Coordinates of C-alpha atoms in Angstrom, one line a residue:
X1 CA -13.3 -23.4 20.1
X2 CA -14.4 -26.3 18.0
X3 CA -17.5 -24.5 16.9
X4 CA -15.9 -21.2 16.4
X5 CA -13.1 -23.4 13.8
X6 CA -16.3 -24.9 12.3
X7 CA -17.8 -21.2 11.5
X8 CA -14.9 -20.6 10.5
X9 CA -14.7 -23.2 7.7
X10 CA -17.9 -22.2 6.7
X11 CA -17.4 -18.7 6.1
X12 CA -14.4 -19.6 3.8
X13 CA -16.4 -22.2 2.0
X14 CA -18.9 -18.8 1.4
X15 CA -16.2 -16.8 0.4
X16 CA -15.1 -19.2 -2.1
X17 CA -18.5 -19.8 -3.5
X18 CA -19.4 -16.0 -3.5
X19 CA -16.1 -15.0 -5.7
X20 CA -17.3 -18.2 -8.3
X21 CA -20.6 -16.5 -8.5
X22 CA -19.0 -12.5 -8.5
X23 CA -16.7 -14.0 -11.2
X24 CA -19.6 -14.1 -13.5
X25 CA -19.6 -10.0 -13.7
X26 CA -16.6 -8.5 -11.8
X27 CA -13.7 -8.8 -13.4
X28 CA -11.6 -8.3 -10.1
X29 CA -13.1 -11.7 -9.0
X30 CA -12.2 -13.3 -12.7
X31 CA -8.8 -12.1 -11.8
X32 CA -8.3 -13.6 -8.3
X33 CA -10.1 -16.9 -9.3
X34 CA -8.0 -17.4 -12.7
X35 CA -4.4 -16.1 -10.4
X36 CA -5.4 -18.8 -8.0
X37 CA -5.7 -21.5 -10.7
X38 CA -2.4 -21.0 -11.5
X39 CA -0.6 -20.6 -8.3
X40 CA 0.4 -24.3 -7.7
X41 CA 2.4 -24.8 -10.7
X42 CA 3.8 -21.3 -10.8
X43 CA 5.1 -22.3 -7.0
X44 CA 6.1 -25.6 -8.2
X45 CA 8.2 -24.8 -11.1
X46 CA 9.9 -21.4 -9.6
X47 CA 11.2 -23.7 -6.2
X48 CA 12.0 -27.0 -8.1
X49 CA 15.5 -26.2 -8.4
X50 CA 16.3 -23.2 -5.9
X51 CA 17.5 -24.8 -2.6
X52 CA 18.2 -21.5 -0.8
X53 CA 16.5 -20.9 2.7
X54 CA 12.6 -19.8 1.6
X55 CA 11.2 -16.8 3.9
X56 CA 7.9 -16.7 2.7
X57 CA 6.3 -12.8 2.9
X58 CA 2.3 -12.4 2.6
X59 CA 0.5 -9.3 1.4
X60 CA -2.9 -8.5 1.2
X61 CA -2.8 -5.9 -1.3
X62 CA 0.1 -3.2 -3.2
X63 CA -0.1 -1.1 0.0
X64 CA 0.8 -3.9 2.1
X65 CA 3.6 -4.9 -0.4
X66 CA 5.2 -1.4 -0.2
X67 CA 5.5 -1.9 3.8
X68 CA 7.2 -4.7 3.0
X69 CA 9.0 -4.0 0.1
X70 CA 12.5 -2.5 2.0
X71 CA 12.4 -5.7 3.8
X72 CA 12.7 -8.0 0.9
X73 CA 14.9 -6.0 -1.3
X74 CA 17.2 -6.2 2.4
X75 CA 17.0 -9.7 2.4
X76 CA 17.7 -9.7 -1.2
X77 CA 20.5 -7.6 -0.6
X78 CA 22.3 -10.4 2.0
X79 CA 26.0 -12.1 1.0
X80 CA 23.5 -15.1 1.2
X81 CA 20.1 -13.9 0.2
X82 CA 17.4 -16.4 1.3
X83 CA 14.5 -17.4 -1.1
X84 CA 11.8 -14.5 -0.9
X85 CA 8.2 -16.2 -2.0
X86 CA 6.0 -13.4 -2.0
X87 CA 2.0 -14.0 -1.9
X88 CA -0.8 -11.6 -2.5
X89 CA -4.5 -11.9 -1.9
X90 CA -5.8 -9.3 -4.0
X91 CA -5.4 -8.7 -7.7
X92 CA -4.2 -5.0 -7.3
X93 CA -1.0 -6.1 -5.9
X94 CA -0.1 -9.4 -7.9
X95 CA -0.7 -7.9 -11.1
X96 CA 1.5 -4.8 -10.4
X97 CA 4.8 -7.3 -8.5
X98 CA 3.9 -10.4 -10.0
X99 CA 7.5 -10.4 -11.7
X100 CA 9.3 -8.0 -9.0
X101 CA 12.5 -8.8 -9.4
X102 CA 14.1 -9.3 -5.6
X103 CA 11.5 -12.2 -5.1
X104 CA 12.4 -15.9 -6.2
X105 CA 8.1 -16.0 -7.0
X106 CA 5.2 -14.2 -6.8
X107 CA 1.3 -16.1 -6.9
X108 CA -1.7 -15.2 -5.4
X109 CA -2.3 -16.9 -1.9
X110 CA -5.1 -20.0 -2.5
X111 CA -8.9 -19.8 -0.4
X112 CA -7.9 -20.8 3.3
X113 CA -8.8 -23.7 3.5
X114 CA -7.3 -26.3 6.0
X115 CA -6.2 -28.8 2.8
X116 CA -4.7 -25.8 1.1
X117 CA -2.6 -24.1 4.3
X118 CA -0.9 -28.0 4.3
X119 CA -0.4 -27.9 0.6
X120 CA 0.9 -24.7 0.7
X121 CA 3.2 -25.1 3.7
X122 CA 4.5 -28.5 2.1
X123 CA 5.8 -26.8 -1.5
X124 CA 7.0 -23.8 0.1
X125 CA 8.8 -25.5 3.3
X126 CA 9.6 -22.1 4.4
X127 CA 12.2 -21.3 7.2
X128 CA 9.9 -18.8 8.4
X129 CA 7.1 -16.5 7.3
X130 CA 6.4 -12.6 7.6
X131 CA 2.9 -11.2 7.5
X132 CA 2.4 -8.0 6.5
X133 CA 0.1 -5.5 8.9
X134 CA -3.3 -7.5 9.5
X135 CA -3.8 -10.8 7.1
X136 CA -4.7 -13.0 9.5
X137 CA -5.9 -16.8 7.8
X138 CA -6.8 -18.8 10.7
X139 CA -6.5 -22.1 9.1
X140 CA -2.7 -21.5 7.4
X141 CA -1.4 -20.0 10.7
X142 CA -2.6 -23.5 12.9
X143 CA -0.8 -25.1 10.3
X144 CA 2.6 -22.9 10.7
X145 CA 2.0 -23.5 14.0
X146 CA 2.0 -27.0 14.3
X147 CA 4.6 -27.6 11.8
X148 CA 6.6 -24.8 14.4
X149 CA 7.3 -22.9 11.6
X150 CA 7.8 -19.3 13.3
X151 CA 5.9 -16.3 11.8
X152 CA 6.1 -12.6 12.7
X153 CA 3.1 -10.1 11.8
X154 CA 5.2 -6.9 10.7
X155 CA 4.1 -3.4 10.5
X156 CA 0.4 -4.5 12.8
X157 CA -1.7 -1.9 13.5
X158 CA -4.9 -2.3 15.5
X159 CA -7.9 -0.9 16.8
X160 CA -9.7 -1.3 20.0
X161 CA -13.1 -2.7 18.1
X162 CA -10.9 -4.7 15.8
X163 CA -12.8 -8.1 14.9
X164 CA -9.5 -9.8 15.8
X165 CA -9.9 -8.2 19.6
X166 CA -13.9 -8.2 19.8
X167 CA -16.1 -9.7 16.8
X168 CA -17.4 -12.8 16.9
X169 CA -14.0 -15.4 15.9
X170 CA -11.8 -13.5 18.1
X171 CA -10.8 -15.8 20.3
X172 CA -9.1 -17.9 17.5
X173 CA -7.4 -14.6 16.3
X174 CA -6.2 -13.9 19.8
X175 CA -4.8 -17.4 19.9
X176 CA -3.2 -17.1 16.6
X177 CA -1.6 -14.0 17.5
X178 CA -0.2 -15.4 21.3
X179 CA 1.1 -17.9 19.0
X180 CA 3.1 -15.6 16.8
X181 CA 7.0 -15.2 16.9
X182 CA 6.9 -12.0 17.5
X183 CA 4.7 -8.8 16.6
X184 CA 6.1 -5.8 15.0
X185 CA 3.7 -2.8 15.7
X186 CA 3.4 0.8 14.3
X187 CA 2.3 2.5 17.4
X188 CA 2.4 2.1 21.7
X189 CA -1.6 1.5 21.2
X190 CA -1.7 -1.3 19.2
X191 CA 1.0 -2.5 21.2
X192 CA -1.0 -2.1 24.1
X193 CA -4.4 -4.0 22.8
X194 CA -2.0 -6.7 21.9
X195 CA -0.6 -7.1 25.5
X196 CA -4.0 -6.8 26.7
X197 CA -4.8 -9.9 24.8
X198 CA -2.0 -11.6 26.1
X199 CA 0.4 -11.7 23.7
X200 CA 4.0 -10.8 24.8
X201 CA 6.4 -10.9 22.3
X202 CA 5.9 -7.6 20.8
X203 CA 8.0 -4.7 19.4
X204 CA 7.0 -1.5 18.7
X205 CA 9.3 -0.9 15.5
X206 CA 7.4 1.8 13.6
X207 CA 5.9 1.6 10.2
X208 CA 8.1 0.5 7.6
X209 CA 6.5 2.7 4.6
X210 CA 8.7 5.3 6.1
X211 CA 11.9 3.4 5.4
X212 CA 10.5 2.9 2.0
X213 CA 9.2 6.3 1.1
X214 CA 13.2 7.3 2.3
X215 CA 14.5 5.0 -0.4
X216 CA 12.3 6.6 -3.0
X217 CA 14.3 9.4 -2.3
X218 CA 17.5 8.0 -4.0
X219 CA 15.4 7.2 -7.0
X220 CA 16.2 9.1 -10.4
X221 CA 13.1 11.6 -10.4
X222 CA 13.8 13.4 -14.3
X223 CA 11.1 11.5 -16.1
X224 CA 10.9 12.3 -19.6
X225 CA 8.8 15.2 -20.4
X226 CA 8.3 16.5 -17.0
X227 CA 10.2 19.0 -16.3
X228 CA 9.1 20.2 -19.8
X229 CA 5.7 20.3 -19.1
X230 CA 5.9 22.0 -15.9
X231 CA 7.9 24.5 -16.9
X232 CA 8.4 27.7 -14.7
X233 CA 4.1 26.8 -13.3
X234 CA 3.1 25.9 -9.7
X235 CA 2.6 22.1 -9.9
X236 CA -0.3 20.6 -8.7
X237 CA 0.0 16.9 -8.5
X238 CA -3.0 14.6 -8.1
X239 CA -1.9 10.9 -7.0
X240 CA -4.2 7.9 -7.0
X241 CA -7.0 10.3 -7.6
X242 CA -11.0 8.9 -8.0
X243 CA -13.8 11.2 -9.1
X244 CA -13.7 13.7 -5.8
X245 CA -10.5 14.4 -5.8
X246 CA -10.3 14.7 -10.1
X247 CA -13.5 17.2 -9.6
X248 CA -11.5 19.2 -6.8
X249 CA -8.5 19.6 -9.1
X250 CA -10.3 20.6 -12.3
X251 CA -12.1 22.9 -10.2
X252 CA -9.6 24.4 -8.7
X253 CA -7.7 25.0 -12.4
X254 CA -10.8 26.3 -13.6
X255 CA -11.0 28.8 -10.8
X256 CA -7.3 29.3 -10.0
X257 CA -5.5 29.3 -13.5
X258 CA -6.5 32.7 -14.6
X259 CA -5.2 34.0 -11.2
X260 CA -2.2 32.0 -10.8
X261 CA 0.0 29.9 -13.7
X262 CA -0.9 26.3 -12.5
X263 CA -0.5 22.9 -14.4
X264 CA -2.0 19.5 -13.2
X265 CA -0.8 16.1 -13.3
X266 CA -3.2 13.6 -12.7
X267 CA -2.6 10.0 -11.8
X268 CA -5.4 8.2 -11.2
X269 CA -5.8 5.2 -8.7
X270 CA -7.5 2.5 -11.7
X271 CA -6.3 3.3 -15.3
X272 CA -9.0 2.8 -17.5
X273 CA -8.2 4.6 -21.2
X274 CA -11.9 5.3 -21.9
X275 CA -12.4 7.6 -18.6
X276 CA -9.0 9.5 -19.7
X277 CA -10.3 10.3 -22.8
X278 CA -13.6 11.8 -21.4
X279 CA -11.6 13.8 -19.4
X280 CA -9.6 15.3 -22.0
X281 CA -12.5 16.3 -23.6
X282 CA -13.5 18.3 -21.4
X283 CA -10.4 20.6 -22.1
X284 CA -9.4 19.3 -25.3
X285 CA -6.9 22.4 -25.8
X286 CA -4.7 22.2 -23.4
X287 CA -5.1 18.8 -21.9
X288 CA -2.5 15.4 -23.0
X289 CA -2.0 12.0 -21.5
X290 CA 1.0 11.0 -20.6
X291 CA 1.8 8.4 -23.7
X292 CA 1.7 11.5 -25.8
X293 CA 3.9 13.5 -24.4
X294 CA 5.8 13.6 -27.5
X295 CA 3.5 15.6 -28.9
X296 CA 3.6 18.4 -26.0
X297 CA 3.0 21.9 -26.4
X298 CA 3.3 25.1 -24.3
X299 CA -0.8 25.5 -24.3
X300 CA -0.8 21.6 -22.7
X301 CA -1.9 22.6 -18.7
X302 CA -3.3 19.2 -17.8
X303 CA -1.4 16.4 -17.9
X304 CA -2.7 12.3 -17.1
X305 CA -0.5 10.0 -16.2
X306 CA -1.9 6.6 -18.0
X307 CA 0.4 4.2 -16.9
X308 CA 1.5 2.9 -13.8
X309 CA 4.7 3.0 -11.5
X310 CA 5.8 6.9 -11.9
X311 CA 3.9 8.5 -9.3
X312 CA 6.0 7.9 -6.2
X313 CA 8.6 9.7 -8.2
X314 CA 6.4 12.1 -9.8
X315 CA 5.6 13.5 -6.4
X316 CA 9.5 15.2 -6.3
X317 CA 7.9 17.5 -8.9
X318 CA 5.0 18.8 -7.0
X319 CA 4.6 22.0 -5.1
X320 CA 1.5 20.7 -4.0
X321 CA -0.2 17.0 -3.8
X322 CA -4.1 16.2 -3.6
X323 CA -4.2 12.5 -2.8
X324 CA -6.8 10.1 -3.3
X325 CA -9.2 8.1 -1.3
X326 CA -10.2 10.4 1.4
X327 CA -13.9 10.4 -0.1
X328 CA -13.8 6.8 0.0
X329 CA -12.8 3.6 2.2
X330 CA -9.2 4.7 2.2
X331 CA -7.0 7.1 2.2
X332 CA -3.5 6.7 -0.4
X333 CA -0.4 6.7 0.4
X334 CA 0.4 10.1 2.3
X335 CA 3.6 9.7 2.7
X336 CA 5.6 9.5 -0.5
X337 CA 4.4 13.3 -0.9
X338 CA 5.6 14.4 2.4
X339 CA 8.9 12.8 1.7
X340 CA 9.8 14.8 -0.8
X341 CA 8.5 18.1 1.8
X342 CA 5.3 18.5 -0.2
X343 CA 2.3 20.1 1.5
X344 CA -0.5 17.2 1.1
X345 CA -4.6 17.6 0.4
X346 CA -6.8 14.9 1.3
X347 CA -10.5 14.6 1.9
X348 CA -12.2 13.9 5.0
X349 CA -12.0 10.2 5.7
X350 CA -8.8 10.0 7.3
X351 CA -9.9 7.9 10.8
X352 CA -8.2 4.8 10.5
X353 CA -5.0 6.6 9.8
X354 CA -2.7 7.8 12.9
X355 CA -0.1 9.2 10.2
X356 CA -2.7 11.6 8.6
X357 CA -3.9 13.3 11.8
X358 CA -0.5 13.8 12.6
X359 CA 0.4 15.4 9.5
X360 CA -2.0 17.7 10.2
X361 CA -0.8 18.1 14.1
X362 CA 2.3 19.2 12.5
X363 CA 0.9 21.4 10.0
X364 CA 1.8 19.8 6.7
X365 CA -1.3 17.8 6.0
X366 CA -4.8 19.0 5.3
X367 CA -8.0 17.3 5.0
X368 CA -10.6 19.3 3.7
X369 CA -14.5 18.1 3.2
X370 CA -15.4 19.5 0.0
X371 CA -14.3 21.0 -2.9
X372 CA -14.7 24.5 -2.0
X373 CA -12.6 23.8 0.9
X374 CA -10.0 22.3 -1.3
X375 CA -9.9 25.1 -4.1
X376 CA -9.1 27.7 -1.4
X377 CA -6.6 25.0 1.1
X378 CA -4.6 25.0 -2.7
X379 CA -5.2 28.4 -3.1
X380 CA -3.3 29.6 0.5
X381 CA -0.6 27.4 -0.2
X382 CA -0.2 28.5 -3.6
X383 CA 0.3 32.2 -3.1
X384 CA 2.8 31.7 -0.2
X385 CA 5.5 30.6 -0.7
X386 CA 7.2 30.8 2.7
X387 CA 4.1 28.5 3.7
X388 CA 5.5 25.7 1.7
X389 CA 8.9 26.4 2.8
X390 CA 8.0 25.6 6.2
X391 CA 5.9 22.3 5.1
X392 CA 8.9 21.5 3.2
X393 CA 11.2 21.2 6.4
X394 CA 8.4 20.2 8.3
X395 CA 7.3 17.3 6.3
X396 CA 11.1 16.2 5.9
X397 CA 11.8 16.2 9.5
X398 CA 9.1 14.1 10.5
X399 CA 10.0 11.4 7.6
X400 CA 13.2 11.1 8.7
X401 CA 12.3 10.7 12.6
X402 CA 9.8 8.1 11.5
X403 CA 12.5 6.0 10.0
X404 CA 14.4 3.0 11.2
X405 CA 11.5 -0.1 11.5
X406 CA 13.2 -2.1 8.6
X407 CA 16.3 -2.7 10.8
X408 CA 14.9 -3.2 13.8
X409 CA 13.3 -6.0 12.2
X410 CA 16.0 -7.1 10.3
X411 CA 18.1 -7.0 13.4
X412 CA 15.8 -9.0 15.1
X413 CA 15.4 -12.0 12.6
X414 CA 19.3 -11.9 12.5
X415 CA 19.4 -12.9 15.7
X416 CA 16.7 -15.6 15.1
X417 CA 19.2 -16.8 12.3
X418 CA 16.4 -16.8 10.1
X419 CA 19.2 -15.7 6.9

């Protein structure tokens, strides 16, 4: 094990030296490395005078965030709310929630090194810490551990050829997951794996995005201009889009809108102003973004949404949703669509996702391989109506059943008297 710690250490160290060197032309890697620099004294100053409790939650990214999200506002929402500190590895999700409002801080989780994990463990002196889905740093969980500072991994989902189960350093993940609290999984399987590795304090509790998606629900869905722009049109809405899915739904208007009255909104995944604008030139006529809707006209049939935080709400609108990352190393969020009973478009990289091949099972998901494909998928559910009457139910139901995995965690750290 010493050796495999040692590798370890060293392929940190690289990590570390490979974002100094990607900082010098990827601004993702300026982002993370300036977020970091900043971290201590943004922990430092938030915790100097707040004395509550501290549950510290760790994300990876915005997706792993939303899993958690119903969790902390929970918490948040206690007669005695502990201190949330919230953590992020990646600059998509600290950017967006750096300020969110139901945690006492947010700050971008340092390199893992061992020096750090004490640092860290030290200023934070949590009462106990929640790790979203698979974020697994070896050297900050041997240091919870031996300060017996009790951890859960929430929402885990795993493969059989995970690299925690069979690559090369699992046997410290399978050490730092025996070591765990407890394990709240998403399915029986991973449940399984982890039983097989010999951990035995695990839960199958569900996936907590469904909880979340639910509360999205109770959000207020007229956003201004909206309804406007749609009109009395079938509403095809494109969320988190990159160029496949943005070439599917252009297509399809171009081929579809003289049949059918269509609009678009599309959101894409990364904002970037220039890219927006060299799409509406394509159809400067009756294309807008969304920061001019002011100036909105009955000819306006594309709209881009150029800011960020409406699309989960957005989706209420839809009477169809294409969403993004199907073409490329992951599919978006699949579920805030079908909460609101939308029939939901994807493209054909769906694997590592049990909820989208059930979606389909059920008959209200679709992945489709090309754009041809996708033009005619939106083109059958377009002209029939009772088609997307039955998705509508169908999609609801299986939202609903899906719910429930906040409180069984909840109930469980109650118990715990972690709050």
């Amino acid at each position: 094990m010493l050796a495999l710690r040692a590798l370890y250490h060293l392929l940190i160290w690289l990590m570390g030296a490979g974002l100094r060197i990607a900082a010098g032309f990827h601004a993702r890697a300026r982002l993370l490395i300036a977020g970091r620099a900043q971290t201590w004294d943004r922990l430092a100053t938030a915790l100097a005078t707040d004395k509550r409790p501290r549950i510290w939650v760790h994300c990876a990214s915005l997706g792993e965030f939303e899993q958690a999200r119903n969790l902390i506002d929970a918490m948040a929402g206690l007669p005695s709310p502990p201190a949330i500190v919230v953590t992020f590895f990646s600059p998509s999700g600290y950017t967006i929630r750096h300020q969110y409002k139901h945690a006492a801080v947010v700050a971008y989780l340092p390199l893992d090194t061992t020096a750090h994990a004490h640092r860290l463990v030290e200023l934070i002196q949590p009462r106990a810490m929640m790790l979203i889905r698979y974020e697994l740093w070896l050297n900050l969980l041997r240091v919870l551990h031996q300060r017996q500072i009790p951890l859960i991994l929430v929402a885990a989902r795993i493969r059989a050829g995970s690299p925690f189960l069979r690559g090369m350093l699992a046997p410290l993940y399978r050490e730092a997951l025996r070591q765990m609290a407890h394990i709240f999984t998403q399915d029986t399987d991973t449940a399984r794996l982890l039983s097989d590795a010999g951990c035995s304090r695990i839960s199958v509790s569900g996936d907590t995005r469904f909880d979340r998606v639910l509360a999205n629900t109770a959000l207020d869905t007229d956003l201004p201009g909206i309804r406007t722009f749609i009109s009395d049109r079938l509403c095809i809405i494109g969320g988190s889009v990159w160029k496949p899915e943005t070439d599917l739904l252009l297509s399809a208007w171009e081929q579809l809108g003289a049949q059918l009255p269509i609009c678009l909104i599309l959101a894409p995944h990364e904002i970037h102003p220039e890219d927006i604008d060299r799409q509406i030139a394509r159809f400067p006529d009756v294309a807008i973004r969304y920061t001019a809707i002011s100036h909105l006209s009955p000819a306006h049939r594309i709209l881009w949404i150029d800011n960020i935080g409406m699309l989960s709400r957005l989706y209420a609108h839809a009477d169809v949703a294409v969403v993004g990352g199907g073409w490329g190393s992951g599919l978006h969020n699949i579920l805030e669509p079908a909460v609101f009973g939308k029939p939901v478009i994807w493209g054909p990289k769906y694997e590592r996702f049990p909820e989208a091949a059930e979606l389909i099972r059920l008959g209200g998901g679709f992945s489709v391989r090309n754009t041809a494909e996708g033009v005619h998928c939106l083109q059958q559910i377009l002209t029939k109506p009772e088609l997307r009457d039955q998705i509508n139910r169908t999609n609801k139901t299986w939202i609903q059943n899906g719910a429930g995995a906040t409180e069984h965690i909840l109930s469980w750290c109650r118990t715990q008297q972690w709050f």
